[in-house]
Coordinates of C-alpha atoms in Angstrom, one line a residue:
X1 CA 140.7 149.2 96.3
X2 CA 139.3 145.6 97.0
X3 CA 138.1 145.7 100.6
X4 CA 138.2 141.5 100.8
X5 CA 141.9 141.6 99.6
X6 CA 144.1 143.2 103.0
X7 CA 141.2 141.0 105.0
X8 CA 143.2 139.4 108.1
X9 CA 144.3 135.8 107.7
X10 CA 141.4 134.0 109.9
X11 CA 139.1 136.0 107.9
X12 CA 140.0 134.5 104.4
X13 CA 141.0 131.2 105.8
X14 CA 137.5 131.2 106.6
X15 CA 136.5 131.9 103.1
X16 CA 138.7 129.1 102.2
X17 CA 136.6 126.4 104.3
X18 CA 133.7 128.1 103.5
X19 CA 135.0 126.7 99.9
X20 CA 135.4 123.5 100.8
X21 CA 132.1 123.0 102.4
X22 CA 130.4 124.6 99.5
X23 CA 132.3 122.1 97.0
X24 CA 131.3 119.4 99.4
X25 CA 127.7 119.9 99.5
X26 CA 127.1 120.5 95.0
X27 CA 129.7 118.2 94.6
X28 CA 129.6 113.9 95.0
X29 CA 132.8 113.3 93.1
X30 CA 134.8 115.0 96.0
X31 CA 132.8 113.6 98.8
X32 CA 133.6 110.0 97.0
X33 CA 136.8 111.3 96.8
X34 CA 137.0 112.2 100.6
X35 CA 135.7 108.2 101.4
X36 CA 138.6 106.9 99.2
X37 CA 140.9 109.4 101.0
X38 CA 139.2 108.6 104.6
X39 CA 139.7 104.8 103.2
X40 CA 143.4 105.2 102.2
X41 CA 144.5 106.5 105.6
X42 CA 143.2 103.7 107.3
X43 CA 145.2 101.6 105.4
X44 CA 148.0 103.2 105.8
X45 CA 147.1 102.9 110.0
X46 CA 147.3 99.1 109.6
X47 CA 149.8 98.9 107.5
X48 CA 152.1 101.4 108.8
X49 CA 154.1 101.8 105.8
X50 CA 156.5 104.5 107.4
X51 CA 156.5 108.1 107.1
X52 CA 157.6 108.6 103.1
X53 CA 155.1 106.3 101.6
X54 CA 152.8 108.4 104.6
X55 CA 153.8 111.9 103.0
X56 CA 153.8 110.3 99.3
X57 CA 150.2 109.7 99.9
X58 CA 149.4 112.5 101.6
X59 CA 150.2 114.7 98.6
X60 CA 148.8 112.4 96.4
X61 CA 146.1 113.3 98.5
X62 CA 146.1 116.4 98.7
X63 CA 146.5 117.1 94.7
X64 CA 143.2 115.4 94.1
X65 CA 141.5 117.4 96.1
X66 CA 143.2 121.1 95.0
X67 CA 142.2 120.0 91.9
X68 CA 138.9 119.0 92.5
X69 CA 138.3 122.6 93.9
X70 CA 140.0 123.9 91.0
X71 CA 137.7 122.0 88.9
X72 CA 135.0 123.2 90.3
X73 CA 135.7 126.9 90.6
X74 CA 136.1 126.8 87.1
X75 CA 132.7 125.2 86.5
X76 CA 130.9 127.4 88.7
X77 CA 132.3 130.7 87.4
X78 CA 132.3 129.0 83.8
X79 CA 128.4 128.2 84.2
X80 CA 127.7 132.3 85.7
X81 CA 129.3 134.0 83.3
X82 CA 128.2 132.1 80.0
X83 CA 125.3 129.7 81.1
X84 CA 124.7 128.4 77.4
X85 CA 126.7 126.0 75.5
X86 CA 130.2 126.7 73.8
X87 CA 132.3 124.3 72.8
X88 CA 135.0 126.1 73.7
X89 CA 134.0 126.0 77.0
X90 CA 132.8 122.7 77.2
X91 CA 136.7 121.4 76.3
X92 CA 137.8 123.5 79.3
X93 CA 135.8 122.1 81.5
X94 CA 136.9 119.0 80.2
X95 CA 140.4 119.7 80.9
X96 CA 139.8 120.3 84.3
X97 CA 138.3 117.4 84.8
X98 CA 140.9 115.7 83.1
X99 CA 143.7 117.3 85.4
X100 CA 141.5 115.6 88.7
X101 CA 141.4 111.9 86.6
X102 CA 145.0 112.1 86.1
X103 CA 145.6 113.5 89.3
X104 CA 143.4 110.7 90.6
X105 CA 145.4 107.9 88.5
X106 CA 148.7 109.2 90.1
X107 CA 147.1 108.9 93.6
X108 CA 146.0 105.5 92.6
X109 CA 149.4 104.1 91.4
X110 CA 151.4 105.9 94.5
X111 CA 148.9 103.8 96.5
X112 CA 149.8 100.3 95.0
X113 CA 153.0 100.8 94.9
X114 CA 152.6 101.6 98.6
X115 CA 150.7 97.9 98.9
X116 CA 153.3 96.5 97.2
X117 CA 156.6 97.6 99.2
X118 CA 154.7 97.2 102.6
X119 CA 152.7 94.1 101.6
X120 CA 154.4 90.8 101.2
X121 CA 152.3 88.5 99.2

């Protein structure tokens, strides 16, 4: 029986920011990603756009970054287990990283449209 699966919660919540630091440190897309996000919710302080644009860009949010440490547990465990090319493996990766762009995109339109219904040009 896995001894790390019954763990108590604190214990793999740890694990779980232990993740995210570990993602932050090899990774500079999410730490640009964490700026635009840092960047976003200031706007959204000034511009107080009221609490569903707020939760509409907090998921947006939120998606790009699961993704991003989707992305990159499948590139790590993808580079351990079969360090040398495949091409196979090289369109998964891709894939991954195309679920963060689009991901991203979304985030990015949610965000205009939220300058656009709060801004008045």
């Amino acid at each position: 029986m896995n001894q790390l699966k019954n763990q108590p919660y604190y214990v793999r919540l740890g694990y779980a920011v232990a993740g995210i630091k570990a993602v932050w440190r090899r990774e500079s897309s999410f730490r640009i990603e964490c700026g635009i996000a840092l960047a976003t919710i200031l706007v959204m302080i000034v511009l107080q756009p009221g609490w569903l644009w707020a939760a509409i860009i907090a998921l947006a949010i939120g998606l790009v970054f699961a993704l991003e440490l989707v992305n990159s547990s499948l590139e790590y465990l993808i580079d351990h287990v079969h360090p040398d090319f495949a091409e196979a493996i090289g369109l998964a990766k891709d894939a991954a990283a195309g679920a963060v762009l689009l991901a991203s995109l979304g985030a990015l339109t949610a965000g205009f449209m939220m300058l656009a219904a709060t801004v008045k040009f």
